[in-house]
PDB file of C-alpha atoms in Angstrom:
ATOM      1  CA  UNK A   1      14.587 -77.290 -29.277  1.00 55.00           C
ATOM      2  CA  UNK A   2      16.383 -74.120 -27.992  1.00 65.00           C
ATOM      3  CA  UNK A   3      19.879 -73.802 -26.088  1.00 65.00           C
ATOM      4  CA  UNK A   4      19.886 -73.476 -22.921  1.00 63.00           C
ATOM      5  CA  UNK A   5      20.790 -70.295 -21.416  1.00 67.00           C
ATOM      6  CA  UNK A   6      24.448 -69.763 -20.237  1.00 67.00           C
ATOM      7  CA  UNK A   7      24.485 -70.972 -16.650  1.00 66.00           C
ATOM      8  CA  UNK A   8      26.700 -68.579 -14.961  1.00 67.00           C
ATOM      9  CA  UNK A   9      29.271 -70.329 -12.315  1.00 68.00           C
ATOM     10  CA  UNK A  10      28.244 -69.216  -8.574  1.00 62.00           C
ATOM     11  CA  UNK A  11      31.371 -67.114  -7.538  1.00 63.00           C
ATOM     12  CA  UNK A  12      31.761 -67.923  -3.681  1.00 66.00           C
ATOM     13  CA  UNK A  13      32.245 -64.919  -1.364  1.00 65.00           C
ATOM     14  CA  UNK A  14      36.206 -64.156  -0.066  1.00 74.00           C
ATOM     15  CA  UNK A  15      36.646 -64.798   3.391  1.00 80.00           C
ATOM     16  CA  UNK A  16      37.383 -61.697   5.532  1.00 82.00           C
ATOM     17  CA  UNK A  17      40.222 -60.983   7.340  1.00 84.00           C
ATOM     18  CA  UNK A  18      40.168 -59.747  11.213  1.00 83.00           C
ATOM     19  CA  UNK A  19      41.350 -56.345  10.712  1.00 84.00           C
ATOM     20  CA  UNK A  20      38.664 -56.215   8.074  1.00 86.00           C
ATOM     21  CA  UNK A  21      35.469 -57.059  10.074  1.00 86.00           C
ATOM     22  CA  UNK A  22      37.083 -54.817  12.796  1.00 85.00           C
ATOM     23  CA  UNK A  23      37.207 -51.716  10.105  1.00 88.00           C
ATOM     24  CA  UNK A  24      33.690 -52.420   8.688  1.00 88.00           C
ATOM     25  CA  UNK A  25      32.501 -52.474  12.790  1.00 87.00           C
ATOM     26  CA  UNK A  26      33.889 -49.575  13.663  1.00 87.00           C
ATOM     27  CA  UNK A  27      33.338 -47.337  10.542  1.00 89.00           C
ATOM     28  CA  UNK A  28      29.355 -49.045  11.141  1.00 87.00           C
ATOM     29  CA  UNK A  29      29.088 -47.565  14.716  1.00 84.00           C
ATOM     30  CA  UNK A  30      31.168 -43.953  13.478  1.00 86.00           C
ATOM     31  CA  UNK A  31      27.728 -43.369  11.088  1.00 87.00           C
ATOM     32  CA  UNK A  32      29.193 -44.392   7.563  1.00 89.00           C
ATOM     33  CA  UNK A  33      27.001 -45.660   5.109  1.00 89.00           C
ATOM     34  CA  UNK A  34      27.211 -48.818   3.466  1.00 89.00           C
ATOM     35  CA  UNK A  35      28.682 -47.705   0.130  1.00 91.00           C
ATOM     36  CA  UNK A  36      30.931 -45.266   2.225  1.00 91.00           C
ATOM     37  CA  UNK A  37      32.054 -48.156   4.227  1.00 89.00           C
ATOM     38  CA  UNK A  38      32.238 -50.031   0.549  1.00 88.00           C
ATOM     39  CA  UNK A  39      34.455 -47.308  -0.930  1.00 90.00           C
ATOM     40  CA  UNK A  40      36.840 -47.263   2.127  1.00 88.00           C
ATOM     41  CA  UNK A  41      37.217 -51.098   2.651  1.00 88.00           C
ATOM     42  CA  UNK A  42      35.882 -53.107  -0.477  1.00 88.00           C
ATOM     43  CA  UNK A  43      33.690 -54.827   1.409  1.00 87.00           C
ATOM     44  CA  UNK A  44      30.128 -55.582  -0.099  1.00 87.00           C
ATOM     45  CA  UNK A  45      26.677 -54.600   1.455  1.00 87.00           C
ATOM     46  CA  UNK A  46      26.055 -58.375   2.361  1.00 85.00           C
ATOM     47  CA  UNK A  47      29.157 -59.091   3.581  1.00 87.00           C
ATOM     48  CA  UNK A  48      28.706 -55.949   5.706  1.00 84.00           C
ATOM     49  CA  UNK A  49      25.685 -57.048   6.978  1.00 85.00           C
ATOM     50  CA  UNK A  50      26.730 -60.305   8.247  1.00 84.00           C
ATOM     51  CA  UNK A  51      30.016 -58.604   9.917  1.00 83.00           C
ATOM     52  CA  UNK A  52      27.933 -56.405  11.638  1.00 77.00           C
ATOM     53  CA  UNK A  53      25.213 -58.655  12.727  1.00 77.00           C
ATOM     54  CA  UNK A  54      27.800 -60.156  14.897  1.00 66.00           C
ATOM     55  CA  UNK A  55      28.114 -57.128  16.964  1.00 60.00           C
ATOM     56  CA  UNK A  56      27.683 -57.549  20.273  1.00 54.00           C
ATOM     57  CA  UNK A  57      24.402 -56.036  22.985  1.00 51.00           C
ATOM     58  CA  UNK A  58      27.637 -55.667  25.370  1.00 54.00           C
ATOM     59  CA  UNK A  59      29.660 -53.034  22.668  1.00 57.00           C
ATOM     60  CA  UNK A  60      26.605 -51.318  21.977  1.00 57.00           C
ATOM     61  CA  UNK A  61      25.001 -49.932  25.115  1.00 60.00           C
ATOM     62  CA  UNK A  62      21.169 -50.159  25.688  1.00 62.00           C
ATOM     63  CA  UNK A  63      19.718 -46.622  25.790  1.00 62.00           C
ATOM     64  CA  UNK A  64      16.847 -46.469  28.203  1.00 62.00           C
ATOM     65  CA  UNK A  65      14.420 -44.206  27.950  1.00 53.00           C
ATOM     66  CA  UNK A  66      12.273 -44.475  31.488  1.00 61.00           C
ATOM     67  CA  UNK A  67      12.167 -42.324  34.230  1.00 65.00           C
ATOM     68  CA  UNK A  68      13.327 -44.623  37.325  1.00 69.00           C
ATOM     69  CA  UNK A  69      10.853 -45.629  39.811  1.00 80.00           C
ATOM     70  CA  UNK A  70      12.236 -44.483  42.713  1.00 86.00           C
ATOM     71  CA  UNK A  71      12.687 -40.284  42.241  1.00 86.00           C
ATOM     72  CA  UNK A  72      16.107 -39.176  43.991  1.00 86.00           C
ATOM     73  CA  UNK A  73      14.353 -37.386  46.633  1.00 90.00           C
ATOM     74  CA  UNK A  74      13.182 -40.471  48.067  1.00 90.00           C
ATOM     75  CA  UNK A  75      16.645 -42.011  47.541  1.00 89.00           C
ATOM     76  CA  UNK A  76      17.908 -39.390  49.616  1.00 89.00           C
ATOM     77  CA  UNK A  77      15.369 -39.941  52.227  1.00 89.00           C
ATOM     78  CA  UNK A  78      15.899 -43.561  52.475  1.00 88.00           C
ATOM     79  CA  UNK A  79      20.261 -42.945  52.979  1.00 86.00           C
ATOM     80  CA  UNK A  80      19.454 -40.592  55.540  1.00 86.00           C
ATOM     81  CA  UNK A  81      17.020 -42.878  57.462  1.00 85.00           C
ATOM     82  CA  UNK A  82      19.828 -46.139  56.704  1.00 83.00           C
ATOM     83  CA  UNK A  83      22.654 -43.778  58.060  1.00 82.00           C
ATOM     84  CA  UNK A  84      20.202 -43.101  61.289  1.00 77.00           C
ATOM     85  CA  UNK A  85      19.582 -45.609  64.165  1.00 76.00           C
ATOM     86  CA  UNK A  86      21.020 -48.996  63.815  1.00 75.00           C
ATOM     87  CA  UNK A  87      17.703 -51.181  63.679  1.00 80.00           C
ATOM     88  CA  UNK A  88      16.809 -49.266  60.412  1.00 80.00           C
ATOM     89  CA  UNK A  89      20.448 -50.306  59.355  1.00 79.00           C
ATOM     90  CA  UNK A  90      18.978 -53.649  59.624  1.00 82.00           C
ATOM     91  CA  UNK A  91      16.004 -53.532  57.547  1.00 85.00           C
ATOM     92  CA  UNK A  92      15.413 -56.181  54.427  1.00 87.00           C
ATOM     93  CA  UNK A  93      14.713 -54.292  50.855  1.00 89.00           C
ATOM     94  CA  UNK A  94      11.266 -55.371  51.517  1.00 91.00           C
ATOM     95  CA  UNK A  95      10.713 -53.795  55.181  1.00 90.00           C
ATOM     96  CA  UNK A  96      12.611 -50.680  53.439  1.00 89.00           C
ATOM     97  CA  UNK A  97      10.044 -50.120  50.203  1.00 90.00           C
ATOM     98  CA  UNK A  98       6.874 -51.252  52.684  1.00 91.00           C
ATOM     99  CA  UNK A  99       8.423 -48.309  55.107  1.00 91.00           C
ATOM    100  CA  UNK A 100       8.672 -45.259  52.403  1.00 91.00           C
ATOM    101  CA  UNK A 101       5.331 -47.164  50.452  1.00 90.00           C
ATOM    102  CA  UNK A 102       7.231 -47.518  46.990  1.00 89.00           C
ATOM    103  CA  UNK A 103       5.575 -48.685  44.158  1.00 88.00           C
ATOM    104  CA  UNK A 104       8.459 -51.455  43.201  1.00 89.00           C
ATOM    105  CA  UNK A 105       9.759 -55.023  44.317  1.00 89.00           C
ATOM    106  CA  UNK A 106      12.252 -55.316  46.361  1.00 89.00           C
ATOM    107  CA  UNK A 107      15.281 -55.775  43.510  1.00 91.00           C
ATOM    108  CA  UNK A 108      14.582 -52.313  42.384  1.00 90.00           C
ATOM    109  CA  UNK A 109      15.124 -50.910  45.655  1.00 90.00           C
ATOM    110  CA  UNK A 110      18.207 -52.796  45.606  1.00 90.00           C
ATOM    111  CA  UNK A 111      19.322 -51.743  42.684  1.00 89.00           C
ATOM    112  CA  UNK A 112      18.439 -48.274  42.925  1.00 89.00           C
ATOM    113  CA  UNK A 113      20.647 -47.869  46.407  1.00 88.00           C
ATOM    114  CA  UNK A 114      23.003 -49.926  45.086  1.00 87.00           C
ATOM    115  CA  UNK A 115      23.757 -47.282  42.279  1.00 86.00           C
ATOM    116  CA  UNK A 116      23.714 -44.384  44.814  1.00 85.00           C
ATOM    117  CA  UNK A 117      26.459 -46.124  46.067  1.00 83.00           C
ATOM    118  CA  UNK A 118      24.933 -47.648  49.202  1.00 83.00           C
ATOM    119  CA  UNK A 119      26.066 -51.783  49.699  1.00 80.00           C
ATOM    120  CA  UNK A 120      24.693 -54.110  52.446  1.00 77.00           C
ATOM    121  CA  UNK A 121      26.977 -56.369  53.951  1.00 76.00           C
ATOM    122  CA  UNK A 122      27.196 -58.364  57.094  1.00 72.00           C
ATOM    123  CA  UNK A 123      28.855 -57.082  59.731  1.00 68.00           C
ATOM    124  CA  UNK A 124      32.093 -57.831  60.583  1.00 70.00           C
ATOM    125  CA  UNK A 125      32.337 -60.016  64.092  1.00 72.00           C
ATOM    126  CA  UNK A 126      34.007 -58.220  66.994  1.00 72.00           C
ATOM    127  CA  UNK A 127      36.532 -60.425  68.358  1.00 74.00           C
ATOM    128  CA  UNK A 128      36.170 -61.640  72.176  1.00 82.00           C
ATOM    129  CA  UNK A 129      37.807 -60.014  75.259  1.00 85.00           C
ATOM    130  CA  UNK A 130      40.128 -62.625  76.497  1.00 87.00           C
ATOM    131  CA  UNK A 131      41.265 -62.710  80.621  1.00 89.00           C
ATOM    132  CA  UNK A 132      43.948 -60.324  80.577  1.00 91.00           C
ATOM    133  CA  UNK A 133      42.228 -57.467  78.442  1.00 91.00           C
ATOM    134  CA  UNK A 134      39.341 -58.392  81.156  1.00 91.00           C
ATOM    135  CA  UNK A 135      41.568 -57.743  83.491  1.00 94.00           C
ATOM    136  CA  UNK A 136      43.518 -54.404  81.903  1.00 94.00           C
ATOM    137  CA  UNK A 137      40.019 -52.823  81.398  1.00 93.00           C
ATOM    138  CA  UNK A 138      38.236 -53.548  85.094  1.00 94.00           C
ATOM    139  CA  UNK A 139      41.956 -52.215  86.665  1.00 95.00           C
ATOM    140  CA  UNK A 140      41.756 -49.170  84.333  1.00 93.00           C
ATOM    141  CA  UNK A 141      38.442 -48.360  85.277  1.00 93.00           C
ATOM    142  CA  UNK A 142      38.735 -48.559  88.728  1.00 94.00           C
ATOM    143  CA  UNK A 143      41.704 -46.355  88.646  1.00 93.00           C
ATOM    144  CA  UNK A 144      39.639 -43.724  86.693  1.00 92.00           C
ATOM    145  CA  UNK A 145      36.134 -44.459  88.419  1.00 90.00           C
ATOM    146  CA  UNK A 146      36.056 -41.397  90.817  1.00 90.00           C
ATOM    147  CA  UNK A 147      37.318 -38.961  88.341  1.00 89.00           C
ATOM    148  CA  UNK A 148      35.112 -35.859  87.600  1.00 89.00           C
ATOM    149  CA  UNK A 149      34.757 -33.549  84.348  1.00 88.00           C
ATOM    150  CA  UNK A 150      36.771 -31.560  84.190  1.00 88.00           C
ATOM    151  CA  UNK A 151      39.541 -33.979  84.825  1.00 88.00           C
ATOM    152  CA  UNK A 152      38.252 -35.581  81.605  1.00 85.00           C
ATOM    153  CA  UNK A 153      38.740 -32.494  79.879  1.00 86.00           C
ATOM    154  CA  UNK A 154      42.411 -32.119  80.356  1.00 82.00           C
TER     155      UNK A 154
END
């Protein structure tokens, strides 16, 4: 019969602290290395992994690396056309991409004049003309009906 080996006691890891995770994140997304990040804060490779696992999609920005679908000089052609007569002003995304025959559906169109800075909203209800602004504006313009231009003018 032979001894068993030594059966070294599992050590469990420290808990870290706030500060800590916050100094192993943002040494992570400055470049360090692991062992740099090690030297600096004491914190192991595993430990470091699992801190920065937890790092958020929303603090580390997507990089995208298409071209858009919609070029700007059609952007620019579709403003110009929604700044124009008011029944284009009234156009849905998809009567606007069917117009200018863009290869996209109709949130990308959206989207894309949304970013140029361009929002659709309802628009805002004139109020009525009550009886005595009736009456104020058919006095005023039979007072001024007869006038000519150049009386305008002055």
């Amino acid at each position: 019969p032979s001894t068993p080996a030594k059966i070294e006691r599992h050590i469990p890891q420290k808990h870290l602290t706030t500060p800590q995770k916050s100094k192993v994140k943002t040494l992570k997304r400055q470049g360090f290395s692991a062992t740099e990040i090690w030297k600096e804060t004491g914190v192991k490779k595993r430990q470091q992994n699992q801190v920065n696992a937890s790092i958020s999609l929303r603090t580390t920005p997507r990089k995208r690396h298409r071209r858009g679908k919609i070029n700007d000089d059609t952007i620019q052609k579709i403003i110009k056309a929604l700044e124009g007569h008011y029944n284009r002003r009234t156009w849905s995304w998809e009567e606007l991409r069917k117009h200018f025959r863009l290869d996209c559906t109709e949130a990308t169109v959206k989207k894309t004049i949304n970013n140029a800075g361009y929002h659709k909203c309802r628009a805002c209800q004139k109020s009525w003309i009550n009886k005595d602004q009736k009456g104020k504006r058919y006095r005023w313009a039979c007072a001024y009906k007869k006038w000519i231009l150049w009386q305008w003018k002055q």
